[in-house]
XYZ file of C-alpha atoms in Angstrom:
519
model
C -38.941 24.697 -52.595
C -37.638 22.553 -55.628
C -37.692 25.991 -57.808
C -34.980 27.187 -54.696
C -32.952 24.132 -54.975
C -32.596 24.661 -58.385
C -31.380 28.087 -58.261
C -28.737 27.535 -54.916
C -27.821 24.322 -57.320
C -27.071 26.682 -60.951
C -25.439 29.158 -58.845
C -22.845 26.635 -57.225
C -22.466 25.149 -61.053
C -21.818 28.473 -61.797
C -19.463 28.705 -59.535
C -17.340 25.225 -60.348
C -17.012 25.672 -63.951
C -15.948 28.997 -63.910
C -12.981 28.155 -61.377
C -12.881 25.524 -63.842
C -12.612 27.436 -66.875
C -11.985 30.424 -69.021
C -15.559 32.135 -68.378
C -15.290 33.867 -71.343
C -16.071 30.055 -72.768
C -18.608 29.272 -70.993
C -21.815 30.841 -71.139
C -24.577 28.971 -70.477
C -24.740 26.691 -67.652
C -27.254 23.277 -68.616
C -30.167 21.989 -67.116
C -29.466 19.560 -64.581
C -31.709 16.462 -63.383
C -33.645 15.512 -59.728
C -31.969 13.604 -59.082
C -28.764 15.365 -59.216
C -30.655 18.783 -57.885
C -30.817 16.018 -54.645
C -27.180 15.164 -54.739
C -26.402 19.418 -54.231
C -28.781 19.275 -51.815
C -26.800 16.939 -49.869
C -23.979 18.365 -50.936
C -25.058 21.929 -49.644
C -26.497 20.328 -46.330
C -23.240 18.619 -46.003
C -21.190 21.489 -46.731
C -23.967 23.532 -43.877
C -22.437 20.737 -41.692
C -18.538 21.111 -42.146
C -18.918 24.900 -41.686
C -20.670 24.998 -39.052
C -18.644 22.124 -36.692
C -15.655 24.428 -37.444
C -16.803 27.503 -36.613
C -18.153 25.869 -32.894
C -14.802 24.987 -32.918
C -13.400 28.042 -33.301
C -16.224 29.192 -30.678
C -18.652 30.703 -32.729
C -21.446 28.331 -32.660
C -22.971 26.150 -29.540
C -23.737 22.476 -31.599
C -23.866 21.290 -27.675
C -27.825 20.909 -28.414
C -26.928 18.785 -31.465
C -23.897 16.697 -30.416
C -24.320 16.505 -26.107
C -20.911 16.970 -26.336
C -19.100 20.521 -24.804
C -16.223 22.717 -26.120
C -14.662 26.008 -25.599
C -10.982 27.407 -26.907
C -8.532 27.078 -25.090
C -5.025 29.309 -25.027
C -2.470 27.170 -26.836
C -5.651 26.076 -29.521
C -6.089 22.691 -28.545
C -9.039 21.556 -28.495
C -10.525 19.795 -25.631
C -13.062 18.301 -24.445
C -15.044 20.686 -21.533
C -17.814 18.368 -19.414
C -19.953 19.952 -17.058
C -18.909 20.854 -13.716
C -20.154 19.855 -10.696
C -18.091 22.722 -7.951
C -19.065 21.915 -3.714
C -22.273 22.934 -2.791
C -22.784 23.595 1.032
C -24.965 25.895 0.572
C -27.686 22.956 0.197
C -26.186 20.821 2.809
C -25.946 23.822 5.071
C -30.458 23.650 4.218
C -30.564 20.177 4.553
C -27.921 18.583 5.566
C -28.247 15.741 3.061
C -26.213 15.425 0.326
C -27.319 16.815 -2.816
C -28.340 14.514 -5.644
C -27.181 16.803 -8.892
C -24.184 14.441 -9.746
C -24.242 12.316 -12.031
C -25.025 8.606 -11.020
C -23.510 7.338 -14.118
C -21.673 8.715 -17.222
C -20.010 7.228 -20.986
C -16.413 8.282 -21.089
C -15.404 10.189 -24.211
C -12.404 8.760 -24.602
C -12.467 4.593 -23.926
C -10.007 3.427 -22.523
C -8.302 -0.431 -23.846
C -4.771 -0.164 -21.787
C -3.330 -2.296 -19.636
C -2.521 -1.232 -16.355
C 0.605 -0.747 -14.621
C 2.581 -4.116 -13.349
C 2.107 -2.982 -9.257
C -1.745 -4.062 -9.910
C -1.370 -8.149 -10.347
C -0.502 -7.368 -6.522
C -4.268 -6.973 -5.268
C -4.393 -10.664 -6.024
C -1.611 -11.447 -4.415
C -3.834 -9.027 -1.395
C -7.602 -10.738 -2.054
C -5.908 -14.182 -2.509
C -6.431 -15.261 1.283
C -10.202 -15.387 0.413
C -10.261 -16.396 -2.720
C -11.252 -20.253 -1.943
C -13.532 -19.727 1.282
C -15.215 -16.456 0.044
C -15.629 -13.449 2.441
C -19.084 -13.766 4.788
C -20.438 -11.604 7.433
C -19.276 -13.391 9.700
C -15.290 -12.771 9.105
C -16.280 -9.186 7.886
C -17.026 -8.771 11.750
C -14.141 -10.347 12.880
C -12.290 -7.767 11.824
C -14.772 -4.710 14.134
C -12.662 -4.369 16.785
C -9.703 -4.019 14.596
C -11.513 -1.219 12.597
C -11.783 2.631 12.815
C -15.003 2.832 10.073
C -17.142 0.771 8.756
C -17.241 1.667 5.275
C -20.105 1.151 2.943
C -21.049 1.341 -0.192
C -25.198 0.608 -2.018
C -26.091 2.081 -4.767
C -23.579 4.080 -5.416
C -23.872 5.711 -2.120
C -21.365 5.896 0.639
C -22.559 5.129 3.667
C -19.869 4.931 7.741
C -20.317 3.770 10.827
C -17.913 5.438 12.543
C -16.104 3.669 15.878
C -14.356 4.855 18.773
C -10.509 3.330 18.331
C -8.507 6.201 18.083
C -7.236 7.528 14.684
C -4.139 9.549 14.349
C -4.673 12.986 13.446
C -7.494 13.688 10.299
C -6.267 9.994 8.570
C -9.628 8.653 9.172
C -11.132 12.601 6.987
C -8.539 12.208 4.000
C -9.154 8.657 3.085
C -13.259 8.883 2.869
C -12.983 11.866 1.284
C -10.607 10.262 -1.671
C -13.305 7.764 -1.041
C -16.304 9.572 -1.838
C -13.753 11.321 -4.530
C -13.258 7.744 -6.314
C -17.743 7.893 -6.953
C -17.718 12.292 -8.313
C -14.867 9.496 -10.921
C -16.238 7.006 -11.827
C -19.907 7.751 -11.157
C -22.570 4.484 -10.815
C -19.342 2.489 -11.513
C -18.837 1.001 -7.420
C -19.724 -2.721 -6.631
C -22.222 -3.293 -3.727
C -19.850 -4.107 -0.752
C -18.901 -3.155 3.249
C -15.622 -3.032 4.511
C -13.859 -2.151 7.436
C -10.676 -0.135 7.760
C -7.674 0.910 9.860
C -6.511 4.111 9.791
C -3.233 3.442 12.358
C -0.374 2.653 11.220
C 1.183 -0.904 11.819
C -0.809 -4.278 10.458
C -2.988 -6.685 12.494
C -3.633 -9.218 11.222
C -1.229 -11.858 11.572
C -0.894 -13.806 8.474
C 0.467 -17.170 11.750
C -2.681 -17.273 13.016
C -4.456 -18.519 10.224
C -1.840 -20.860 9.013
C -4.661 -23.934 8.500
C -6.258 -23.472 5.047
C -9.919 -22.142 4.528
C -9.216 -20.139 8.050
C -10.846 -17.523 6.952
C -8.173 -14.178 8.385
C -11.067 -10.804 8.587
C -10.693 -8.396 5.429
C -8.794 -5.359 6.983
C -8.104 -2.711 4.789
C -4.856 0.125 5.895
C -1.816 1.849 4.327
C 1.051 -0.784 4.170
C 0.946 -4.847 5.273
C 4.598 -6.729 5.801
C 5.227 -10.575 4.586
C 4.111 -11.845 8.105
C 0.497 -10.491 7.505
C -2.281 -10.195 5.186
C -4.164 -6.663 5.526
C -4.905 -6.080 2.552
C -3.249 -1.870 1.873
C -5.535 0.724 0.016
C -3.423 4.155 -1.238
C -3.357 5.905 2.399
C -5.097 9.660 3.286
C -2.244 12.216 1.948
C -2.809 11.562 -1.997
C -5.683 13.545 -0.986
C -3.912 16.613 1.702
C -2.338 15.519 5.115
C -2.983 19.456 6.849
C -1.019 18.570 9.550
C 2.339 18.625 8.205
C 0.521 21.573 4.853
C 1.518 18.875 2.563
C -0.325 19.339 -0.430
C -3.399 16.406 -2.411
C -1.414 14.693 -4.950
C -1.968 16.157 -8.076
C -0.721 19.541 -7.151
C 2.826 17.993 -5.514
C 3.475 16.204 -8.468
C 3.111 19.696 -10.493
C 5.000 21.487 -8.382
C 8.144 18.544 -7.268
C 7.803 18.994 -10.988
C 9.531 22.304 -11.182
C 11.268 21.141 -8.535
C 12.808 19.033 -10.556
C 13.824 21.652 -13.118
C 15.560 23.750 -10.857
C 18.932 21.670 -10.961
C 20.187 18.703 -12.963
C 20.935 15.935 -12.019
C 25.327 15.826 -11.860
C 24.389 20.282 -10.775
C 22.212 18.726 -7.693
C 25.698 19.010 -4.365
C 26.695 15.095 -4.239
C 25.254 13.914 -0.922
C 22.591 12.263 1.081
C 20.152 14.042 1.822
C 16.933 12.593 4.964
C 15.517 14.964 6.186
C 12.299 14.194 8.613
C 11.957 13.170 12.926
C 13.636 9.983 13.645
C 12.326 9.927 16.769
C 9.417 7.742 16.293
C 11.233 4.973 15.621
C 14.620 2.965 16.595
C 15.847 2.293 13.029
C 15.782 6.451 12.570
C 17.962 7.123 15.686
C 20.183 4.776 14.128
C 20.276 6.363 11.043
C 21.310 10.057 12.134
C 24.647 7.864 13.601
C 25.536 8.376 9.597
C 25.242 11.798 10.078
C 28.371 14.788 8.987
C 30.524 15.199 12.036
C 33.732 17.038 12.257
C 35.878 13.124 13.363
C 33.651 11.495 9.826
C 32.117 11.635 6.271
C 29.389 8.905 5.146
C 28.909 11.339 3.363
C 25.388 12.636 3.933
C 23.276 14.970 5.178
C 20.406 14.293 7.490
C 18.221 16.452 9.663
C 15.416 16.469 12.362
C 12.209 17.587 11.614
C 9.954 19.135 14.200
C 6.841 19.589 12.450
C 5.723 21.770 15.335
C 7.973 24.123 15.516
C 7.611 24.643 11.118
C 4.435 25.044 11.182
C 4.716 27.974 13.370
C 7.004 29.141 10.600
C 4.103 28.332 8.171
C 6.226 25.505 6.636
C 8.492 27.819 5.239
C 11.346 25.095 5.878
C 9.691 21.982 4.654
C 8.397 22.350 0.870
C 8.695 19.310 -0.516
C 9.452 20.374 -3.655
C 11.983 22.040 -2.193
C 13.763 19.158 -1.367
C 14.472 18.256 -4.742
C 18.510 19.405 -4.735
C 20.830 16.989 -2.654
C 22.051 13.791 -5.830
C 21.256 10.953 -3.548
C 18.071 10.366 -1.064
C 17.221 8.050 1.874
C 14.066 6.491 2.757
C 13.933 4.818 6.082
C 10.381 3.870 8.042
C 9.361 5.382 11.225
C 7.080 3.449 13.275
C 6.082 1.830 10.284
C 6.197 2.545 6.431
C 6.873 5.957 6.044
C 4.005 8.186 3.404
C 7.465 10.377 2.463
C 8.116 7.440 -0.040
C 6.699 8.826 -2.785
C 7.989 12.310 -2.531
C 11.676 11.220 -2.302
C 10.827 8.956 -5.382
C 10.045 11.898 -7.017
C 13.147 14.040 -7.513
C 14.908 12.532 -10.248
C 17.362 11.290 -7.974
C 18.246 7.832 -6.317
C 17.145 6.615 -3.796
C 18.753 5.023 -0.940
C 16.334 2.731 0.457
C 16.953 0.830 4.071
C 15.752 -2.804 4.154
C 12.611 -2.545 4.513
C 10.119 -3.991 7.297
C 6.600 -2.481 5.154
C 5.060 -2.403 2.131
C 3.260 -0.189 0.541
C 0.481 -0.045 -1.752
C 3.442 0.489 -4.838
C 6.543 -0.706 -3.813
C 6.198 -4.485 -4.092
C 6.875 -3.575 -8.694
C 9.866 -1.786 -8.035
C 13.052 -2.748 -8.505
C 16.301 -2.633 -6.700
C 19.208 -1.116 -9.137
C 16.211 -0.530 -11.996
C 13.973 1.768 -9.409
C 16.343 2.353 -6.730
C 19.875 1.456 -4.711
C 19.064 -0.927 -1.598
C 21.207 -0.052 1.686
C 22.191 -2.762 4.585
C 20.155 -2.105 7.606
C 21.969 -4.054 9.374
C 25.425 -1.807 8.805
C 23.577 2.189 7.387
C 26.558 3.941 7.269
C 28.716 1.810 5.015
C 26.232 0.835 3.039
C 25.217 4.498 2.662
C 28.693 5.931 1.980
C 29.698 2.927 -0.016
C 26.158 3.849 -3.004
C 27.576 7.400 -2.544
C 30.735 7.182 -3.931
C 28.903 4.574 -6.323
C 26.955 6.433 -7.554
C 29.149 9.444 -8.026
C 31.101 7.228 -10.226
C 28.710 6.056 -12.444
C 27.492 8.547 -12.940
C 25.042 8.133 -16.232
C 24.582 4.558 -13.681
C 22.903 6.578 -10.408
C 21.057 8.820 -13.021
C 19.219 6.529 -14.612
C 17.997 4.826 -11.943
C 16.682 7.595 -9.834
C 15.007 8.743 -13.182
C 13.533 5.099 -13.583
C 12.795 5.766 -9.723
C 11.248 9.266 -10.764
C 9.052 8.165 -13.781
C 7.739 5.261 -12.208
C 5.796 7.884 -9.587
C 5.178 10.296 -12.135
C 3.374 7.816 -15.010
C 2.829 4.793 -12.721
C 1.328 6.561 -9.830
C -0.527 9.118 -11.366
C -3.863 10.225 -9.464
C -5.362 8.961 -12.280
C -3.602 5.250 -11.753
C -4.509 5.826 -8.488
C -7.878 5.932 -8.348
C -7.546 2.669 -11.047
C -5.718 0.989 -8.150
C -8.918 1.922 -5.773
C -11.851 0.476 -7.369
C -10.188 -2.557 -9.355
C -8.854 -3.662 -5.593
C -12.810 -2.556 -4.451
C -14.238 -4.297 -7.562
C -12.238 -7.949 -6.909
C -12.822 -8.247 -3.148
C -16.812 -7.133 -4.136
C -17.031 -10.308 -5.783
C -15.851 -12.412 -3.082
C -18.154 -11.739 -0.408
C -20.828 -14.064 0.325
C -23.532 -11.484 1.941
C -25.479 -9.297 0.507
C -23.788 -5.372 1.484
C -26.706 -3.697 4.696
C -26.135 -0.181 5.917
C -26.049 -0.497 9.891
C -28.280 1.465 11.559
C -26.278 4.498 13.577
C -24.258 4.636 9.792
C -24.164 7.655 8.558
C -24.404 8.868 4.119
C -21.190 10.546 3.376
C -20.514 12.693 0.337
C -17.740 15.734 -0.019
C -20.282 18.091 0.237
C -20.338 16.609 4.072
C -16.874 16.586 5.042
C -15.557 19.594 3.055
C -18.624 22.117 3.854
C -17.631 21.389 7.986
C -14.229 22.011 8.054
C -12.351 24.975 7.801
C -8.923 25.827 7.709
C -6.016 24.324 5.429
C -8.593 21.605 5.953
C -11.806 22.787 4.078
C -8.645 24.029 1.150
C -7.534 20.799 0.640
C -10.303 19.842 0.234
C -12.092 21.486 -2.470
C -8.365 21.512 -4.072
C -8.719 17.871 -4.449
C -12.541 17.699 -5.214
C -13.119 16.493 -8.516
C -15.670 18.636 -10.059
C -15.764 16.572 -12.990
C -16.286 11.935 -13.964
C -13.361 10.609 -15.806
C -13.546 11.025 -19.432
C -11.454 7.298 -19.739
C -12.835 3.988 -18.598
C -10.306 2.723 -15.598
C -7.450 0.175 -16.893
C -8.127 -3.076 -17.938
C -6.619 -5.212 -14.461
C -3.761 -7.402 -15.362
C -3.426 -11.214 -14.256
C -2.063 -13.137 -11.175
C 0.809 -13.652 -11.398
C 1.359 -17.381 -11.216
C 3.499 -19.450 -8.713
C 6.405 -19.216 -10.988
C 5.929 -16.034 -11.982
C 5.641 -14.802 -8.649
C 8.018 -16.781 -7.693
C 11.075 -15.662 -10.791
C 9.750 -11.948 -9.940
C 10.236 -12.187 -5.593
C 13.694 -14.053 -6.679
C 14.773 -11.353 -9.479
C 14.385 -8.528 -6.316
C 16.899 -10.464 -4.774
C 18.857 -11.164 -6.783
C 19.504 -7.497 -7.465
C 19.907 -6.874 -3.746
C 23.113 -9.372 -2.973
C 24.874 -8.423 -5.961
C 24.771 -5.240 -4.166
C 26.216 -5.995 -1.494
C 28.623 -8.021 -2.610
C 29.402 -4.583 -4.924
C 29.410 -3.228 -1.348
C 31.672 -6.261 0.103
C 34.324 -6.268 -1.879
C 34.612 -1.797 -1.487
C 34.831 -1.863 2.301
C 36.848 -4.742 1.779
C 39.513 -3.599 -0.466
C 39.625 -0.110 1.193
C 40.241 -2.049 4.623
C 43.543 -3.505 2.957
C 45.259 0.032 1.867
C 45.068 0.998 4.909
């Protein structure tokens, strides 16, 4: 071995000298000491590893057995980390009707994430502050059962569901459960042991007026929206994993589709009216909105369309693609029976959202600011308010376009699917810290997983579940939860929103006052 190393050393030094000097002047090679021989050996090993690593990135050598990582060559020549994927295993499910145990129960991300979560995550602390002093006892939790569609238990990295007979609209409960299962796939081994009660219907039911006394212990109930008079805990809605009944794909796919739709026309090329499409029958406020539609006698600068979902289902939803509705300079948001799922899709269009004063809020809306992310619209005099908003926007195109872009960026960046998972992750972890009991699996509960929910499904329900499946754990840690607002910060934030809204109302009043004087 020593003799072989010396030969390699001699060849190395000879080639080096030939490159540096005239070969005619150098006709011999100096003998090297044992120390130099060791150095050359180490150098050659280092050189081999460098070359081998380079070749592995080119797809020629698999160093997985040395590094524990897998690499692949991609079309755009960008090197990406490739980790194991775990697709649905319906064969195993159909044979045993038990959840597979092949998915990782823990993981170590390659790219630890030290980024702070978006600002709206701070409202997690506000939603849970009602239990800050008392904690959540078993007795308090059970009080929420009468409102719930299901109890969800996470214990030792497994998820269990106890279903109740309470009516659930369409398949909201199914896709909500599926979303939580995907969180377990996204962050395996990182979810705490807990029990929660979940209501999948629209309006909040835990009235604040019933729990005004300190330490009165309101029942902790999760749902998709709440309001300032209620204590329900808001949670991302089911449509992030797909809304099969309306042919709305999972959020990752929808974000991509809407981005492509935005490219079809620049904002200034779009129709200079306010657009809304939906079902006006679900609430009085929507019926009232339809009075603002363009008629031969009156033009409120709005184009409002009735959406008949039954008719659209017969036509294959060809006229209801959300990505094809980014064609107007302004989009209108109006609540339905409660908050509306349409909110995030409307904001994503790069057009200013004309936001009719709501009663309800979802998990992200509290982080958005009037005049920065949207344009506030009075709910008491919608037609005039909408007319002024469109006129103002068409006369201040740069400012209006900036509002539309800011609102859209908020949705595409702060609301990307990774942040949706992070929001749920932090919400559940902060909730678990308040528990004063040890979670247990009820006798009637069943374990759920991607297979138990997706494999028995068919049609578009199965299609969307496969599309929303998280096949591999996240490459990053969850973002860092920002601290709660102190009372002064919260007061200032709310006052900022109120002030911005009042400024718009004052501008609107002045506009109509001047117009009335002319006539």
